[in-house]
Tab-separated table of C-alpha atoms and ligand atoms in Angstrom:
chain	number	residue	atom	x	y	z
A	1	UNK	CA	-13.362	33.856	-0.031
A	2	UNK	CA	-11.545	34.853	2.817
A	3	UNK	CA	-9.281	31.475	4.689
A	4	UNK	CA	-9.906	30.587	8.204
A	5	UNK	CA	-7.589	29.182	9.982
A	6	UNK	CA	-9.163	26.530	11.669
A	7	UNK	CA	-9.332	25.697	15.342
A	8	UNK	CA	-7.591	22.354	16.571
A	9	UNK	CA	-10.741	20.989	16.590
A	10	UNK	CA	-11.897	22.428	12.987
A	11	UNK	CA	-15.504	23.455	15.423
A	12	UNK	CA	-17.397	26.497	14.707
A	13	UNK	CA	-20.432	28.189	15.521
A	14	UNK	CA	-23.669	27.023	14.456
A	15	UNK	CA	-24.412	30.658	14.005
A	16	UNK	CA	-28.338	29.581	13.499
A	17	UNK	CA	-29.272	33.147	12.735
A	18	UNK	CA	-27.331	33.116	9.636
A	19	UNK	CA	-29.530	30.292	7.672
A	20	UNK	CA	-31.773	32.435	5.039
A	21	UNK	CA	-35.333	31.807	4.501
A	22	UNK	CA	-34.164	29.546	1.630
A	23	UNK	CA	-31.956	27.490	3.899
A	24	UNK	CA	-34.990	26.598	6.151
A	25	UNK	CA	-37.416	25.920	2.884
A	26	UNK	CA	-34.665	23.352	1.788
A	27	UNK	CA	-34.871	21.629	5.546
A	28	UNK	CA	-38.780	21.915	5.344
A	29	UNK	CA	-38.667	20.137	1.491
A	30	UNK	CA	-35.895	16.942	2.846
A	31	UNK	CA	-37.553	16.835	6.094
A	32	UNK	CA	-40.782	16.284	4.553
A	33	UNK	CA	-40.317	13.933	1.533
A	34	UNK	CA	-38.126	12.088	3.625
A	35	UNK	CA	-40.868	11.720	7.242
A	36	UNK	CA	-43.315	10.447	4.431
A	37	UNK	CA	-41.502	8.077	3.457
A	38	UNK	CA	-39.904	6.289	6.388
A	39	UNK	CA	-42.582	5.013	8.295
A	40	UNK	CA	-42.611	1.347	7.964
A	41	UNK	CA	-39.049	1.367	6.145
A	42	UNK	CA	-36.787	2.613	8.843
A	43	UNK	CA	-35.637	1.316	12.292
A	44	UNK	CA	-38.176	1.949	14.452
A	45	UNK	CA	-35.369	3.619	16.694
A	46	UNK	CA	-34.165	6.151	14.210
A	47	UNK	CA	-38.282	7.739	13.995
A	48	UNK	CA	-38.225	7.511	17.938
A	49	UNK	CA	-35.246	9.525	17.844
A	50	UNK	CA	-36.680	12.207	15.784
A	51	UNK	CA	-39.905	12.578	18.442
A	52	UNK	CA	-37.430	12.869	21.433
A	53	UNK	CA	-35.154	15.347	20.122
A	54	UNK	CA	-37.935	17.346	18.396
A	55	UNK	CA	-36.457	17.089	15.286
A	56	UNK	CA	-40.003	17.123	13.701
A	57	UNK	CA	-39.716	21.620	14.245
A	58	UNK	CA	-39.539	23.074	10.837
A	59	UNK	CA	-36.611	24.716	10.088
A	60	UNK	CA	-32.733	24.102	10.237
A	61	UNK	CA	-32.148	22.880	14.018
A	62	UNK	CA	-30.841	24.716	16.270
A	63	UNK	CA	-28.214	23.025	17.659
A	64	UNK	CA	-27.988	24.455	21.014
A	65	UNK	CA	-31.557	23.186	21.477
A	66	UNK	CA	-30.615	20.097	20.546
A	67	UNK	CA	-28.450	19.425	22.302
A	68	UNK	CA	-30.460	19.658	25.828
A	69	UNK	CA	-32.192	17.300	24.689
A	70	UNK	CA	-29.383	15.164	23.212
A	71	UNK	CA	-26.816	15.558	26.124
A	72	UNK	CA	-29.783	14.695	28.716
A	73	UNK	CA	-30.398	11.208	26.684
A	74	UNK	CA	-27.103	9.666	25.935
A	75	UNK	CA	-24.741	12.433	26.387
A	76	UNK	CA	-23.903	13.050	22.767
A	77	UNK	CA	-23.633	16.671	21.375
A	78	UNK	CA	-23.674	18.457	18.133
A	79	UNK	CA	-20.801	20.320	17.110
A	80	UNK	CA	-20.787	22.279	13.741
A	81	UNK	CA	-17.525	22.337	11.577
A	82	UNK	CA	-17.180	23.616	8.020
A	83	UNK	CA	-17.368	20.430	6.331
A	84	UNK	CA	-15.267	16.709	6.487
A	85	UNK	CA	-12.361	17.177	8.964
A	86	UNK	CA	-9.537	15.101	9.109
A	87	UNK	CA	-9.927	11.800	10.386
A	88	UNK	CA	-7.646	11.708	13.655
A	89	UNK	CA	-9.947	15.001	13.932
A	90	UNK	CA	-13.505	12.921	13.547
A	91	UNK	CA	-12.266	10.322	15.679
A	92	UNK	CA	-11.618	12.157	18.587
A	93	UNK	CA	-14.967	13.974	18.480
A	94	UNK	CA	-16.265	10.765	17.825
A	95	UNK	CA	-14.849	9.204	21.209
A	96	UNK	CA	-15.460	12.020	23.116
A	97	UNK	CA	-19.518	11.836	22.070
A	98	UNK	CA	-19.558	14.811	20.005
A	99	UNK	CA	-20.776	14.452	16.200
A	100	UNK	CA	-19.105	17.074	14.247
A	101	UNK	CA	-22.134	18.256	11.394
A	102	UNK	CA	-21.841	20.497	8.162
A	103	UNK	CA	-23.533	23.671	9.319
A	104	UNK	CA	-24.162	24.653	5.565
A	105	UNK	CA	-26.864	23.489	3.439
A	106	UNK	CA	-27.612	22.198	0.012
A	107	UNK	CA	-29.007	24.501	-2.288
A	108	UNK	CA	-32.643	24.029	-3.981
A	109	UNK	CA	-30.610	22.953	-7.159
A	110	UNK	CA	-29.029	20.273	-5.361
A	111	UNK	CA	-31.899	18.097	-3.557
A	112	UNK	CA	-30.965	14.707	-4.629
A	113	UNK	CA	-27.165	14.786	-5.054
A	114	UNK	CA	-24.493	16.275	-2.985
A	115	UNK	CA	-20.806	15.730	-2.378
A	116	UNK	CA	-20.245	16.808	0.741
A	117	UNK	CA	-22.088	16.103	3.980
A	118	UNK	CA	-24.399	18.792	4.728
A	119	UNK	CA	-26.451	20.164	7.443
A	120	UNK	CA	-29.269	17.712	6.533
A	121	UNK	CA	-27.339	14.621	5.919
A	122	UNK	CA	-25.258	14.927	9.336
A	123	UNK	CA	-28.235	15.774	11.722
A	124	UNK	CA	-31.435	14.405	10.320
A	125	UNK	CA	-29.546	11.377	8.986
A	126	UNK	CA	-26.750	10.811	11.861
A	127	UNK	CA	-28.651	12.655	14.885
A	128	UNK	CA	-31.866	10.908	15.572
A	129	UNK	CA	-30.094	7.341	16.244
A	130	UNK	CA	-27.121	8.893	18.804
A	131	UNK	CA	-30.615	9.075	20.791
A	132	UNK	CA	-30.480	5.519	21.264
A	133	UNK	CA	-28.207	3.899	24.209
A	134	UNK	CA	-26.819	0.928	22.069
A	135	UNK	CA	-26.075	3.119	18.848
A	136	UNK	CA	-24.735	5.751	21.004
A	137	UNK	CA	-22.079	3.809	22.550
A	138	UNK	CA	-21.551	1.712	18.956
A	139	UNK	CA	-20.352	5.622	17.515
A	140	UNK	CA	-17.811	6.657	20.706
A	141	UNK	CA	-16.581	2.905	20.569
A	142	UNK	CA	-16.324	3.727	16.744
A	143	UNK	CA	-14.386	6.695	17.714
A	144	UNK	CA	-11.791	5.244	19.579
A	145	UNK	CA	-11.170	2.144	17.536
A	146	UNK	CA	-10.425	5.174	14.521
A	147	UNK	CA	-7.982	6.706	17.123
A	148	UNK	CA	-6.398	3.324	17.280
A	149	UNK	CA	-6.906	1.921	13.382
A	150	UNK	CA	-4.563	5.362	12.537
A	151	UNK	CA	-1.653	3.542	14.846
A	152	UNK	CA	-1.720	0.645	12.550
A	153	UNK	CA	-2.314	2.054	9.045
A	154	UNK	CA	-5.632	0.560	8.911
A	155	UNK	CA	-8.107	3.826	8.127
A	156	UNK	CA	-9.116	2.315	4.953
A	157	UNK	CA	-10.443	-0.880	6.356
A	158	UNK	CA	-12.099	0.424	9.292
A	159	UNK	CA	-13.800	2.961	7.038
A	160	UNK	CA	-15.774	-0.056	5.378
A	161	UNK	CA	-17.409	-0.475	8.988
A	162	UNK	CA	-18.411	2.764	9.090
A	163	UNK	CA	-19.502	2.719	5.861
A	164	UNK	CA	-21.237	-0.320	5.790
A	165	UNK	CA	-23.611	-0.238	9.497
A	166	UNK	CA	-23.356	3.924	10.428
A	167	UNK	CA	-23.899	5.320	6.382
A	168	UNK	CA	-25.115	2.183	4.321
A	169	UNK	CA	-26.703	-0.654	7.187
A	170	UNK	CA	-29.639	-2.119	7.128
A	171	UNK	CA	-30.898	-4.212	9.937
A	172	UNK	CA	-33.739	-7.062	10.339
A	173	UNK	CA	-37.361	-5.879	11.525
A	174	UNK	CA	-40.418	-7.566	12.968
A	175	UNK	CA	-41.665	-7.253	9.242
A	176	UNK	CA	-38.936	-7.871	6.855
A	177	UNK	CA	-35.356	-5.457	6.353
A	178	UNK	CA	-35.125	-2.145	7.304
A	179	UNK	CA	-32.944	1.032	6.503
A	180	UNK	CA	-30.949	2.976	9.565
A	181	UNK	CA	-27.743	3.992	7.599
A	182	UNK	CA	-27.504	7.925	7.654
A	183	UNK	CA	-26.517	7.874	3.786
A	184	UNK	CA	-29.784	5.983	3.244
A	185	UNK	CA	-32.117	7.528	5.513
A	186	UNK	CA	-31.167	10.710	4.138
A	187	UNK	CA	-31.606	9.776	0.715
A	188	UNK	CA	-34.988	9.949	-1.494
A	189	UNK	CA	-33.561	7.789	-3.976
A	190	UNK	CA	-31.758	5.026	-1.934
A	191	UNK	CA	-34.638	4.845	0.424
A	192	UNK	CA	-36.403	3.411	-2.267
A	193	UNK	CA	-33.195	1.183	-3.890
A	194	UNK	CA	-31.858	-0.217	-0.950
A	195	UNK	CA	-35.177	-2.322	0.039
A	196	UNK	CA	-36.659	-2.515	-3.061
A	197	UNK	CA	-34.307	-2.830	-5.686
A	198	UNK	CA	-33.557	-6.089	-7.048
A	199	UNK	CA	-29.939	-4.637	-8.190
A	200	UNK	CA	-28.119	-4.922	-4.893
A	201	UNK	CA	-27.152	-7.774	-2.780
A	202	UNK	CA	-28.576	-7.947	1.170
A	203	UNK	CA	-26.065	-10.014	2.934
A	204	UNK	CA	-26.214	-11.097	6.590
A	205	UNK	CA	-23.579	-8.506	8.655
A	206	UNK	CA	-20.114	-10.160	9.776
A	207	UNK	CA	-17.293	-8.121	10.915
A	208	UNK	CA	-14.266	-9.671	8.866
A	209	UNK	CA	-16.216	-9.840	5.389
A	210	UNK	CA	-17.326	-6.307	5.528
A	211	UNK	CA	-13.685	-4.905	6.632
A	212	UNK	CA	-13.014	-6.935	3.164
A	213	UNK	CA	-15.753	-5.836	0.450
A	214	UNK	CA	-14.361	-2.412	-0.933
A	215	UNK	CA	-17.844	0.007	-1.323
A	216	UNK	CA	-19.060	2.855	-4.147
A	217	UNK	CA	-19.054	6.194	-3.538
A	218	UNK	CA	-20.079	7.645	-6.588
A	219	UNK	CA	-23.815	5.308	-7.291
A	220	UNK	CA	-26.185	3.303	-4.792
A	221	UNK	CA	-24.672	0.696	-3.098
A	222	UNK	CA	-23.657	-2.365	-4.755
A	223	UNK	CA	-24.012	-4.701	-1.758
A	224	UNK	CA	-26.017	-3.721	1.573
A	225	UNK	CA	-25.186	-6.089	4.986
A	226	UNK	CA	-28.477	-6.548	7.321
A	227	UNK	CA	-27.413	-6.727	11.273
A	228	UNK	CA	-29.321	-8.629	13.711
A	229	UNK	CA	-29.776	-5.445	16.150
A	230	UNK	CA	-27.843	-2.482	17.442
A	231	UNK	CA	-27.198	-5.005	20.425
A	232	UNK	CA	-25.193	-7.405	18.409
A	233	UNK	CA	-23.363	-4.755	16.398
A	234	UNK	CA	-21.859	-3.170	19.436
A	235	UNK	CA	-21.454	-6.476	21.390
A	236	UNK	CA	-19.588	-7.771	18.256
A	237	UNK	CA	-17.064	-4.424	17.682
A	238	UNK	CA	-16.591	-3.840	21.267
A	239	UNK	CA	-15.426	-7.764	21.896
A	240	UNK	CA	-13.398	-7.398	18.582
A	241	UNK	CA	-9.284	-6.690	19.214
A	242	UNK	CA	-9.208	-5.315	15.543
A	243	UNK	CA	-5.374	-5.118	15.776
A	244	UNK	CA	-4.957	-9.286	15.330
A	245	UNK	CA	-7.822	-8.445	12.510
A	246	UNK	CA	-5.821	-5.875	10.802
A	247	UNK	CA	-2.753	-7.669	10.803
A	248	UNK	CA	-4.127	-10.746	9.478
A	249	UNK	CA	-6.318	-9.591	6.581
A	250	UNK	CA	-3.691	-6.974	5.792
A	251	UNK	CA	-2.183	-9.789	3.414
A	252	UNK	CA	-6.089	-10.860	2.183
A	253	UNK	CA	-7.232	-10.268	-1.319
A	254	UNK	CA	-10.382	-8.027	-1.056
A	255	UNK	CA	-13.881	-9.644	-1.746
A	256	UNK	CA	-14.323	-7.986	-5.545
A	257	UNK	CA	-17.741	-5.833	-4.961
A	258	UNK	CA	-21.066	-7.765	-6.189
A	259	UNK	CA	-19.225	-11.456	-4.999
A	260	UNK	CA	-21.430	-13.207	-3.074
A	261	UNK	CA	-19.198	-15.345	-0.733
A	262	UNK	CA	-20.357	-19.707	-0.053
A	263	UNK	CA	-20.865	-19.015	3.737
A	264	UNK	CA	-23.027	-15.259	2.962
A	265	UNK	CA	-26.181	-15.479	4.668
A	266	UNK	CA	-28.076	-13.946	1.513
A	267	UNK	CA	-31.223	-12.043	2.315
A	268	UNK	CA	-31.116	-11.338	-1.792
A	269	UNK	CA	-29.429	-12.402	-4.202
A	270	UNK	CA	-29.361	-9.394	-6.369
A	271	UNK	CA	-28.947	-9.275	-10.395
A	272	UNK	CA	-26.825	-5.973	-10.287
A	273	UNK	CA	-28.644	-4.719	-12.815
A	274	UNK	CA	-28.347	-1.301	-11.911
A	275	UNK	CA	-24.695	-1.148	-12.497
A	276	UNK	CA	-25.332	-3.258	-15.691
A	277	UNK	CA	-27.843	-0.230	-17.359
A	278	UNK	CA	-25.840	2.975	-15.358
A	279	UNK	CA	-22.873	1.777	-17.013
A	280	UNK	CA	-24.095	1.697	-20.476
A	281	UNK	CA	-23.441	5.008	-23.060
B	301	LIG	N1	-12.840	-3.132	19.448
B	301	LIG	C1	-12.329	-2.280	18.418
B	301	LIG	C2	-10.774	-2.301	18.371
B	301	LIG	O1	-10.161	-3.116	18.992
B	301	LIG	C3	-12.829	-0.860	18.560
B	301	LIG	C4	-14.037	-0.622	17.765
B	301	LIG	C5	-15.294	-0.633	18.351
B	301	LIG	C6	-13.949	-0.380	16.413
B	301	LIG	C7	-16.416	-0.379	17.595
B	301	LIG	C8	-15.070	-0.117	15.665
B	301	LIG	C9	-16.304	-0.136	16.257
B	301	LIG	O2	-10.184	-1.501	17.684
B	302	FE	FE1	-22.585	10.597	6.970
């Protein structure tokens, strides 16, 4: 394979003609397993997303078509890029209200299990909720706080936010928890695990004690925290100055993983017995 240098902003075509037949039958297969499933498990927002960016077209999207639509409801864009960029690189695209997606996709060998972001995980799994105002401004706020976590060495906390409300979160319904995390929604497995299983822990979503519970990358989630609504999570991180934050938990212990703290508001108390049998020989 040939090296490309990459542009400043690591962005590259889409070039949507390129996708094979293949590519498309793998969208089709994700798109479908996972619309089946949702309903009734997901934030109501994330499946209203889908309907107003016609996301529910078979086929890889076209992200130039998207983005009419996108642009015209909160002013977020698509951009593709190879794969992860660096961070000062995310963050910037971030706070400037363009998500930066994988424009490759998984092969039919690799369904369940990837390890880098792909064209399915970024847009069906980010996409739909930059469609809604609150979760909209929540990412570009996101963006810029990155821009300023670099200036005080504080990437790897931050990126337990991120992790925990944008990839992993799960937030209260009218009818019990929910799923809106992109790593979840996108995820046949964890769809299922992260409401159902009695392995994890649910814990009620506060700022400080998720910048302090270190997260898996490699296995479903050991702990998932619930949020009240996109309201309060952008209300809360927007009224935040993370820099006294940083400062002061930089010298704080983190929370070991499946710890479930005196003053946790537990949704479910799990039994972590999913690590227990994964572990085993
Ligand atoms: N208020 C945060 C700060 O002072 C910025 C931020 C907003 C960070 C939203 C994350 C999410 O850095
Ligand atoms: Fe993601």
């Amino acid at each position: 394979m040939t090296e490309i240098a990459p542009s400043p902003d690591w962005t590259i075509p889409q070039d949507w003609a390129h996708y094979s037949p293949t590519d498309h039958r793998v969208w089709d297969h994700l798109f479908d397993r996972q619309t089946r499933l949702l309903p009734g498990r997901v934030a109501p927002e994330f499946l209203d997303g889908l309907k107003r960016l016609d996301l529910t077209r078979p086929g890889v999207p076209d992200f130039a078509r998207l983005n009419d639509q996108l642009v015209a409801l909160t002013g977020w864009q698509v951009v593709a890029v190879p794969g992860l960029v660096p961070d000062a690189v995310f963050f910037d695209h971030l706070a400037n209200r363009r998500f930066p997606a994988g424009n490759f996709i998984r092969r039919p060998d690799q369904l369940d299990y990837l390890q880098e972001p792909d064209v399915f995980h970024d847009v069906f799994g980010h996409v739909p909720l930059l469609a809604h105002p609150a979760f909209a401004d929540y990412m570009q706020a996101y963006g810029q706080g990155g821009l300023r976590a670099l200036e005080y060495n504080a990437i790897a906390r931050l990126s337990r936010l991120y992790w925990y409300t944008v990839e992993f979160g799960l937030i209260r319904g009218r009818d019990g928890l929910a799923i809106y995390g992109a790593g979840i929604v996108s995820s046949h497995g964890e769809t299922h695990f992260a409401l159902d299983s009695a392995s994890p822990n649910r814990l009620g979503w506060r700022l400080d004690r998720v910048l302090q519970t270190p997260y898996r990358i490699d296995d479903f989630q050991q702990n998932y925290f619930v949020i009240d609504s996109f309201d309060q999570l952008l209300k809360v991180t927007l009224e935040t100055d993370f820099g006294p934050l940083y400062q002061r938990l930089a010298d704080a212990p983190d929370i070991p993983i499946a710890t479930i703290l005196p003053d946790d508001p537990v949704f479910t108390r799990g039994d972590q017995s999913h690590v227990a049998t994964s572990r085993q020989p």
